[in-house]
PDB file of C-alpha atoms in Angstrom:
ATOM      1  CA  MET T   1      25.781 -34.060  -1.289  1.00 31.00           C
ATOM      2  CA  SER T   2      26.801 -33.199  -4.820  1.00 36.00           C
ATOM      3  CA  ALA T   3      24.608 -34.267  -7.703  1.00 39.00           C
ATOM      4  CA  GLY T   4      25.803 -35.270 -11.140  1.00 44.00           C
ATOM      5  CA  PRO T   5      25.663 -33.175 -14.304  1.00 49.00           C
ATOM      6  CA  ASP T   6      22.307 -31.753 -15.379  1.00 47.00           C
ATOM      7  CA  SER T   7      20.912 -32.019 -18.900  1.00 50.00           C
ATOM      8  CA  THR T   8      23.520 -29.564 -20.199  1.00 54.00           C
ATOM      9  CA  GLY T   9      26.399 -31.781 -19.041  1.00 64.00           C
ATOM     10  CA  PHE T  10      27.962 -29.116 -16.793  1.00 78.00           C
ATOM     11  CA  ALA T  11      28.143 -29.690 -13.023  1.00 79.00           C
ATOM     12  CA  GLY T  12      30.644 -27.081 -11.826  1.00 84.00           C
ATOM     13  CA  LEU T  13      30.123 -23.830  -9.952  1.00 89.00           C
ATOM     14  CA  PRO T  14      28.264 -21.030 -11.769  1.00 90.00           C
ATOM     15  CA  GLY T  15      30.226 -19.660 -14.698  1.00 89.00           C
ATOM     16  CA  GLY T  16      32.923 -22.297 -14.390  1.00 91.00           C
ATOM     17  CA  VAL T  17      34.705 -20.519 -11.533  1.00 93.00           C
ATOM     18  CA  ALA T  18      36.680 -21.982  -8.645  1.00 93.00           C
ATOM     19  CA  VAL T  19      36.359 -20.897  -5.019  1.00 95.00           C
ATOM     20  CA  SER T  20      38.680 -21.182  -2.023  1.00 96.00           C
ATOM     21  CA  HIS T  21      39.070 -19.583   1.393  1.00 97.00           C
ATOM     22  CA  LEU T  22      42.398 -17.874   2.032  1.00 98.00           C
ATOM     23  CA  SER T  23      44.112 -16.829   5.250  1.00 98.00           C
ATOM     24  CA  VAL T  24      46.953 -14.642   4.018  1.00 98.00           C
ATOM     25  CA  TYR T  25      50.409 -15.460   5.350  1.00 98.00           C
ATOM     26  CA  ASP T  26      51.549 -13.352   8.296  1.00 97.00           C
ATOM     27  CA  TRP T  27      55.210 -14.102   7.628  1.00 97.00           C
ATOM     28  CA  PRO T  28      57.328 -10.940   7.498  1.00 97.00           C
ATOM     29  CA  ALA T  29      59.608 -10.513   4.487  1.00 97.00           C
ATOM     30  CA  ASP T  30      62.942  -8.721   4.567  1.00 93.00           C
ATOM     31  CA  ASP T  31      61.175  -5.458   3.643  1.00 94.00           C
ATOM     32  CA  GLY T  32      59.117  -5.739   6.839  1.00 95.00           C
ATOM     33  CA  VAL T  33      55.887  -6.488   4.965  1.00 97.00           C
ATOM     34  CA  CYS T  34      53.848  -9.582   5.860  1.00 98.00           C
ATOM     35  CA  GLY T  35      52.109 -11.460   3.106  1.00 98.00           C
ATOM     36  CA  GLY T  36      52.159 -13.758   0.128  1.00 98.00           C
ATOM     37  CA  THR T  37      54.139 -14.652  -2.953  1.00 98.00           C
ATOM     38  CA  PRO T  38      53.979 -12.289  -5.952  1.00 98.00           C
ATOM     39  CA  HIS T  39      52.923 -13.966  -9.182  1.00 98.00           C
ATOM     40  CA  LEU T  40      50.765 -13.574 -12.278  1.00 97.00           C
ATOM     41  CA  HIS T  41      48.173 -15.694 -14.070  1.00 97.00           C
ATOM     42  CA  LEU T  42      48.350 -16.160 -17.815  1.00 97.00           C
ATOM     43  CA  THR T  43      44.718 -16.947 -18.709  1.00 96.00           C
ATOM     44  CA  CYS T  44      42.659 -16.489 -15.524  1.00 96.00           C
ATOM     45  CA  SER T  45      41.165 -13.411 -13.914  1.00 96.00           C
ATOM     46  CA  GLU T  46      41.057 -13.498 -10.103  1.00 97.00           C
ATOM     47  CA  ALA T  47      38.662 -11.870  -7.626  1.00 97.00           C
ATOM     48  CA  TYR T  48      38.890 -11.277  -3.879  1.00 98.00           C
ATOM     49  CA  VAL T  49      35.875 -11.042  -1.575  1.00 98.00           C
ATOM     50  CA  VAL T  50      37.329  -9.837   1.716  1.00 98.00           C
ATOM     51  CA  THR T  51      35.660 -11.518   4.682  1.00 98.00           C
ATOM     52  CA  GLY T  52      37.864 -10.427   7.579  1.00 98.00           C
ATOM     53  CA  GLY T  53      40.910  -8.503   8.722  1.00 98.00           C
ATOM     54  CA  ARG T  54      42.728  -5.809   6.834  1.00 98.00           C
ATOM     55  CA  GLY T  55      45.465  -5.540   4.235  1.00 98.00           C
ATOM     56  CA  SER T  56      46.070  -4.679   0.601  1.00 98.00           C
ATOM     57  CA  VAL T  57      47.095  -6.081  -2.738  1.00 98.00           C
ATOM     58  CA  GLN T  58      50.098  -4.646  -4.542  1.00 98.00           C
ATOM     59  CA  THR T  59      49.805  -4.918  -8.320  1.00 98.00           C
ATOM     60  CA  LEU T  60      52.242  -4.359 -11.157  1.00 98.00           C
ATOM     61  CA  THR T  61      51.165  -4.098 -14.809  1.00 97.00           C
ATOM     62  CA  THR T  62      52.376  -2.276 -17.894  1.00 95.00           C
ATOM     63  CA  SER T  63      50.377   0.683 -16.521  1.00 95.00           C
ATOM     64  CA  GLY T  64      52.529   0.781 -13.395  1.00 96.00           C
ATOM     65  CA  TYR T  65      52.473  -0.089  -9.706  1.00 97.00           C
ATOM     66  CA  GLU T  66      49.349   0.271  -7.563  1.00 98.00           C
ATOM     67  CA  VAL T  67      48.170  -0.589  -4.061  1.00 98.00           C
ATOM     68  CA  THR T  68      44.502  -1.497  -3.485  1.00 98.00           C
ATOM     69  CA  PRO T  69      43.332  -1.483   0.166  1.00 98.00           C
ATOM     70  CA  LEU T  70      41.423  -4.563   1.312  1.00 98.00           C
ATOM     71  CA  ALA T  71      38.860  -4.516   4.134  1.00 98.00           C
ATOM     72  CA  PRO T  72      35.753  -6.579   4.940  1.00 98.00           C
ATOM     73  CA  GLY T  73      33.216  -6.116   2.165  1.00 97.00           C
ATOM     74  CA  THR T  74      35.765  -5.176  -0.495  1.00 98.00           C
ATOM     75  CA  VAL T  75      35.490  -6.982  -3.816  1.00 98.00           C
ATOM     76  CA  ALA T  76      38.618  -6.532  -5.931  1.00 98.00           C
ATOM     77  CA  TRP T  77      39.589  -8.292  -9.149  1.00 98.00           C
ATOM     78  CA  PHE T  78      42.224  -8.190 -11.857  1.00 97.00           C
ATOM     79  CA  THR T  79      42.875  -9.721 -15.257  1.00 97.00           C
ATOM     80  CA  PRO T  80      45.618 -12.054 -16.556  1.00 97.00           C
ATOM     81  CA  GLY T  81      49.079 -10.510 -16.649  1.00 97.00           C
ATOM     82  CA  THR T  82      48.643  -8.615 -13.362  1.00 98.00           C
ATOM     83  CA  ILE T  83      51.519  -9.335 -10.992  1.00 98.00           C
ATOM     84  CA  HIS T  84      49.995  -9.297  -7.529  1.00 98.00           C
ATOM     85  CA  ARG T  85      51.292  -9.511  -3.964  1.00 98.00           C
ATOM     86  CA  LEU T  86      48.875  -9.823  -1.044  1.00 98.00           C
ATOM     87  CA  VAL T  87      49.805  -7.873   2.091  1.00 98.00           C
ATOM     88  CA  ASN T  88      48.473  -8.943   5.487  1.00 98.00           C
ATOM     89  CA  GLU T  89      48.156  -6.060   7.941  1.00 98.00           C
ATOM     90  CA  ASP T  90      45.740  -7.654  10.413  1.00 97.00           C
ATOM     91  CA  GLU T  91      44.538 -11.264   9.973  1.00 98.00           C
ATOM     92  CA  LEU T  92      43.435 -10.776   6.361  1.00 98.00           C
ATOM     93  CA  ARG T  93      40.945 -13.415   5.188  1.00 98.00           C
ATOM     94  CA  ILE T  94      39.555 -13.657   1.686  1.00 98.00           C
ATOM     95  CA  THR T  95      37.226 -15.802  -0.375  1.00 98.00           C
ATOM     96  CA  VAL T  96      38.988 -16.180  -3.708  1.00 97.00           C
ATOM     97  CA  LEU T  97      37.152 -16.651  -7.002  1.00 96.00           C
ATOM     98  CA  MET T  98      39.226 -17.877  -9.932  1.00 95.00           C
ATOM     99  CA  GLN T  99      38.176 -17.849 -13.566  1.00 95.00           C
ATOM    100  CA  ASN T 100      38.440 -21.082 -15.554  1.00 94.00           C
ATOM    101  CA  SER T 101      38.090 -23.622 -12.770  1.00 87.00           C
ATOM    102  CA  GLY T 102      40.899 -26.148 -13.030  1.00 82.00           C
ATOM    103  CA  LEU T 103      43.404 -24.010 -14.915  1.00 90.00           C
ATOM    104  CA  PRO T 104      44.932 -22.293 -11.863  1.00 84.00           C
ATOM    105  CA  GLU T 105      45.487 -25.702 -10.274  1.00 81.00           C
ATOM    106  CA  ALA T 106      47.028 -26.911 -13.543  1.00 86.00           C
ATOM    107  CA  GLY T 107      49.785 -24.313 -13.368  1.00 89.00           C
ATOM    108  CA  ASP T 108      48.225 -21.060 -14.630  1.00 95.00           C
ATOM    109  CA  ALA T 109      50.432 -19.017 -12.324  1.00 96.00           C
ATOM    110  CA  VAL T 110      54.086 -18.079 -12.557  1.00 97.00           C
ATOM    111  CA  LEU T 111      55.984 -16.677  -9.599  1.00 98.00           C
ATOM    112  CA  THR T 112      58.202 -13.643 -10.118  1.00 98.00           C
ATOM    113  CA  LEU T 113      61.440 -15.537  -9.593  1.00 98.00           C
ATOM    114  CA  PRO T 114      64.766 -14.069 -10.799  1.00 98.00           C
ATOM    115  CA  PRO T 115      65.389 -14.827 -14.494  1.00 97.00           C
ATOM    116  CA  LYS T 116      67.837 -17.687 -13.880  1.00 98.00           C
ATOM    117  CA  TYR T 117      64.972 -19.765 -12.414  1.00 98.00           C
ATOM    118  CA  LEU T 118      62.689 -19.168 -15.416  1.00 98.00           C
ATOM    119  CA  THR T 119      64.831 -20.846 -18.077  1.00 97.00           C
ATOM    120  CA  ASP T 120      62.908 -24.143 -18.261  1.00 96.00           C
ATOM    121  CA  PRO T 121      60.052 -25.971 -16.467  1.00 96.00           C
ATOM    122  CA  GLU T 122      62.407 -28.273 -14.528  1.00 97.00           C
ATOM    123  CA  THR T 123      64.485 -25.426 -13.075  1.00 98.00           C
ATOM    124  CA  TYR T 124      61.334 -23.497 -12.194  1.00 97.00           C
ATOM    125  CA  ALA T 125      59.697 -26.512 -10.531  1.00 96.00           C
ATOM    126  CA  ALA T 126      62.789 -27.226  -8.436  1.00 96.00           C
ATOM    127  CA  ALA T 127      62.509 -23.734  -6.950  1.00 97.00           C
ATOM    128  CA  THR T 128      58.747 -23.680  -6.399  1.00 97.00           C
ATOM    129  CA  VAL T 129      57.255 -27.127  -5.751  1.00 95.00           C
ATOM    130  CA  ILE T 130      56.361 -27.983  -2.154  1.00 95.00           C
ATOM    131  CA  PRO T 131      56.834 -31.752  -1.597  1.00 94.00           C
ATOM    132  CA  ALA T 132      53.415 -33.269  -0.891  1.00 91.00           C
ATOM    133  CA  ASP T 133      54.802 -35.844   1.551  1.00 94.00           C
ATOM    134  CA  ALA T 134      56.960 -33.436   3.574  1.00 95.00           C
ATOM    135  CA  PRO T 135      56.193 -32.755   7.254  1.00 96.00           C
ATOM    136  CA  GLU T 136      54.161 -29.616   7.974  1.00 96.00           C
ATOM    137  CA  GLU T 137      57.115 -27.583   9.214  1.00 96.00           C
ATOM    138  CA  GLU T 138      59.110 -28.554   6.127  1.00 97.00           C
ATOM    139  CA  LYS T 139      56.271 -27.457   3.842  1.00 97.00           C
ATOM    140  CA  GLU T 140      56.229 -24.101   5.587  1.00 97.00           C
ATOM    141  CA  ARG T 141      59.971 -23.734   5.071  1.00 97.00           C
ATOM    142  CA  PHE T 142      59.586 -24.432   1.339  1.00 97.00           C
ATOM    143  CA  ALA T 143      56.654 -22.006   1.062  1.00 97.00           C
ATOM    144  CA  ARG T 144      58.569 -19.214   2.812  1.00 97.00           C
ATOM    145  CA  ALA T 145      61.704 -19.816   0.752  1.00 97.00           C
ATOM    146  CA  ARG T 146      59.879 -19.604  -2.569  1.00 97.00           C
ATOM    147  CA  ARG T 147      57.991 -16.509  -1.364  1.00 98.00           C
ATOM    148  CA  ASP T 148      61.252 -14.760  -0.551  1.00 98.00           C
ATOM    149  CA  LEU T 149      62.807 -15.823  -3.855  1.00 98.00           C
ATOM    150  CA  ALA T 150      59.796 -14.451  -5.746  1.00 98.00           C
ATOM    151  CA  LEU T 151      60.071 -11.184  -3.815  1.00 98.00           C
ATOM    152  CA  GLU T 152      63.642 -10.845  -5.041  1.00 98.00           C
ATOM    153  CA  GLY T 153      62.491 -10.938  -8.647  1.00 98.00           C
ATOM    154  CA  TYR T 154      59.428  -8.811  -7.882  1.00 98.00           C
ATOM    155  CA  ARG T 155      61.491  -5.971  -6.452  1.00 97.00           C
ATOM    156  CA  THR T 156      63.691  -5.998  -9.554  1.00 97.00           C
ATOM    157  CA  LEU T 157      60.602  -5.662 -11.762  1.00 98.00           C
ATOM    158  CA  ARG T 158      59.152  -2.860  -9.616  1.00 97.00           C
ATOM    159  CA  GLU T 159      62.375  -0.887  -9.668  1.00 96.00           C
ATOM    160  CA  ALA T 160      63.073  -1.421 -13.367  1.00 95.00           C
ATOM    161  CA  ASP T 161      63.765   1.568 -15.576  1.00 91.00           C
ATOM    162  CA  GLY T 162      61.538   0.969 -18.578  1.00 92.00           C
ATOM    163  CA  PRO T 163      59.100  -1.748 -19.679  1.00 95.00           C
ATOM    164  CA  GLU T 164      61.519  -4.384 -21.015  1.00 96.00           C
ATOM    165  CA  PRO T 165      62.173  -6.322 -17.739  1.00 97.00           C
ATOM    166  CA  LEU T 166      58.427  -6.831 -17.225  1.00 97.00           C
ATOM    167  CA  ALA T 167      57.974  -7.819 -20.871  1.00 97.00           C
ATOM    168  CA  ALA T 168      60.880 -10.263 -20.565  1.00 98.00           C
ATOM    169  CA  PHE T 169      59.277 -11.848 -17.492  1.00 98.00           C
ATOM    170  CA  GLN T 170      55.972 -12.201 -19.334  1.00 98.00           C
ATOM    171  CA  ARG T 171      57.691 -13.909 -22.270  1.00 98.00           C
ATOM    172  CA  ALA T 172      59.545 -16.277 -19.935  1.00 98.00           C
ATOM    173  CA  ALA T 173      56.314 -17.114 -18.099  1.00 98.00           C
ATOM    174  CA  ALA T 174      54.580 -17.936 -21.384  1.00 97.00           C
ATOM    175  CA  GLU T 175      57.414 -20.226 -22.435  1.00 97.00           C
ATOM    176  CA  LEU T 176      57.303 -22.059 -19.098  1.00 97.00           C
ATOM    177  CA  VAL T 177      53.639 -23.010 -19.522  1.00 96.00           C
ATOM    178  CA  ARG T 178      53.689 -23.691 -23.280  1.00 96.00           C
ATOM    179  CA  PRO T 179      54.065 -27.507 -22.854  1.00 95.00           C
ATOM    180  CA  ARG T 180      50.795 -27.586 -20.885  1.00 94.00           C
ATOM    181  CA  LEU T 181      48.581 -25.575 -23.209  1.00 96.00           C
ATOM    182  CA  ALA T 182      46.874 -28.577 -24.815  1.00 95.00           C
ATOM    183  CA  GLU T 183      45.947 -29.877 -21.346  1.00 95.00           C
ATOM    184  CA  TRP T 184      44.691 -26.426 -20.347  1.00 95.00           C
ATOM    185  CA  ARG T 185      42.516 -26.166 -23.446  1.00 95.00           C
ATOM    186  CA  GLU T 186      40.822 -29.457 -22.590  1.00 94.00           C
ATOM    187  CA  ARG T 187      40.188 -28.297 -19.009  1.00 92.00           C
ATOM    188  CA  TRP T 188      38.706 -25.067 -20.342  1.00 94.00           C
ATOM    189  CA  ARG T 189      36.444 -26.986 -22.714  1.00 94.00           C
ATOM    190  CA  ARG T 190      35.123 -29.140 -19.867  1.00 91.00           C
ATOM    191  CA  GLY T 191      34.729 -26.128 -17.560  1.00 91.00           C
ATOM    192  CA  ALA T 192      34.198 -22.500 -18.559  1.00 93.00           C
ATOM    193  CA  GLU T 193      33.365 -23.231 -22.209  1.00 95.00           C
ATOM    194  CA  ALA T 194      30.869 -25.910 -21.187  1.00 93.00           C
ATOM    195  CA  ALA T 195      29.263 -23.519 -18.689  1.00 93.00           C
ATOM    196  CA  ALA T 196      28.820 -20.827 -21.344  1.00 94.00           C
ATOM    197  CA  ALA T 197      27.538 -23.373 -23.871  1.00 94.00           C
ATOM    198  CA  ALA T 198      24.941 -24.565 -21.339  1.00 93.00           C
ATOM    199  CA  THR T 199      23.452 -21.071 -21.158  1.00 94.00           C
ATOM    200  CA  GLY T 200      23.339 -20.880 -24.943  1.00 95.00           C
ATOM    201  CA  GLU T 201      21.518 -24.201 -25.097  1.00 94.00           C
ATOM    202  CA  GLN T 202      19.008 -23.050 -22.482  1.00 95.00           C
ATOM    203  CA  LEU T 203      18.310 -19.842 -24.415  1.00 96.00           C
ATOM    204  CA  ASP T 204      17.746 -21.891 -27.582  1.00 97.00           C
ATOM    205  CA  ARG T 205      15.265 -24.099 -25.755  1.00 96.00           C
ATOM    206  CA  LEU T 206      13.359 -21.144 -24.348  1.00 97.00           C
ATOM    207  CA  GLU T 207      13.095 -19.600 -27.806  1.00 97.00           C
ATOM    208  CA  ARG T 208      11.425 -22.858 -28.939  1.00 97.00           C
ATOM    209  CA  GLY T 209       9.116 -22.817 -25.937  1.00 97.00           C
ATOM    210  CA  ASP T 210      10.937 -25.825 -24.494  1.00 97.00           C
ATOM    211  CA  VAL T 211      11.214 -25.650 -20.704  1.00 96.00           C
ATOM    212  CA  SER T 212      12.326 -29.248 -20.171  1.00 94.00           C
ATOM    213  CA  HIS T 213      15.666 -28.215 -18.699  1.00 93.00           C
ATOM    214  CA  LEU T 214      13.831 -26.649 -15.744  1.00 95.00           C
ATOM    215  CA  ALA T 215      12.652 -30.119 -14.743  1.00 94.00           C
ATOM    216  CA  ASP T 216      16.304 -31.160 -14.409  1.00 91.00           C
ATOM    217  CA  ALA T 217      17.014 -28.627 -11.649  1.00 92.00           C
ATOM    218  CA  VAL T 218      19.439 -29.881  -8.978  1.00 91.00           C
ATOM    219  CA  VAL T 219      20.867 -28.621  -5.700  1.00 92.00           C
ATOM    220  CA  ARG T 220      24.513 -29.162  -4.823  1.00 89.00           C
ATOM    221  CA  ALA T 221      26.576 -28.525  -1.710  1.00 92.00           C
ATOM    222  CA  GLU T 222      30.110 -29.351  -0.726  1.00 92.00           C
ATOM    223  CA  GLN T 223      32.473 -28.938   2.217  1.00 95.00           C
ATOM    224  CA  PRO T 224      36.186 -28.184   1.681  1.00 95.00           C
ATOM    225  CA  SER T 225      38.155 -31.197   0.543  1.00 93.00           C
ATOM    226  CA  ALA T 226      41.339 -29.895   2.191  1.00 94.00           C
ATOM    227  CA  TYR T 227      42.044 -27.334   4.902  1.00 95.00           C
ATOM    228  CA  GLY T 228      45.097 -25.160   5.422  1.00 96.00           C
ATOM    229  CA  LYS T 229      47.009 -26.052   2.255  1.00 95.00           C
ATOM    230  CA  PHE T 230      50.140 -23.998   1.647  1.00 96.00           C
ATOM    231  CA  GLY T 231      49.219 -21.781  -1.288  1.00 95.00           C
ATOM    232  CA  MET T 232      51.087 -18.969  -2.952  1.00 96.00           C
ATOM    233  CA  CYS T 233      49.435 -16.237  -0.885  1.00 96.00           C
ATOM    234  CA  GLY T 234      48.433 -18.048   2.306  1.00 97.00           C
ATOM    235  CA  ARG T 235      46.769 -21.103   3.827  1.00 97.00           C
ATOM    236  CA  LEU T 236      43.903 -22.371   1.665  1.00 96.00           C
ATOM    237  CA  ASP T 237      40.704 -24.297   2.240  1.00 96.00           C
ATOM    238  CA  VAL T 238      39.847 -25.774  -1.153  1.00 94.00           C
ATOM    239  CA  TYR T 239      36.906 -27.584  -2.746  1.00 91.00           C
ATOM    240  CA  ARG T 240      37.185 -30.664  -4.950  1.00 80.00           C
ATOM    241  CA  GLY T 241      34.179 -29.749  -7.084  1.00 63.00           C
ATOM    242  CA  ALA T 242      35.322 -26.155  -7.595  1.00 56.00           C
TER     243      ALA T 242
END
């Protein structure tokens, strides 16, 4: 059972992170590689704790293209602006930790679609949104189609001669999310900023010899609120409180 906020007013996971369990797609793409949809985050770092199987994550930044192997026990993470594509070689399963709980779900990810789909939020949404009320097989079809469309743009960025195509994608991604920045800032204030402020308040109390916040200790636990959701990289088990 989850308890309410403690005396600091923050009730989320430590540090204001979000957690989910990911089974990476085993769908083969036209390059013969099985895996997820390449994308980047604009304000959130992401971490993988590999719990099973084997695979890798392909990344593309201004520093170039890299491949990081993933095996049980690996912890890998990357910062905003990193285009990443998960590759499933053998039933890859990951616990995903996302910075700024709430922002990723609010749209802090842009898929590497070809430029003509990045012109405005409506055009982008038409190519990426999976209808919530669609049958399961129809959701899978949408998820695979957007994955393949993102791979088209991703390959163009990987093969580009010079930095401008990647810079142009980054600018387009920023313009797509601009209308939501005020909403994101409020989510950040309620989440990660509140979590950091709580620690500051606790340090202030301890300096005064005030240990009253220790009497407000609580224990929280939660089961996934949804299982097997079609995510960008695979099927997700997600938590409401995360």
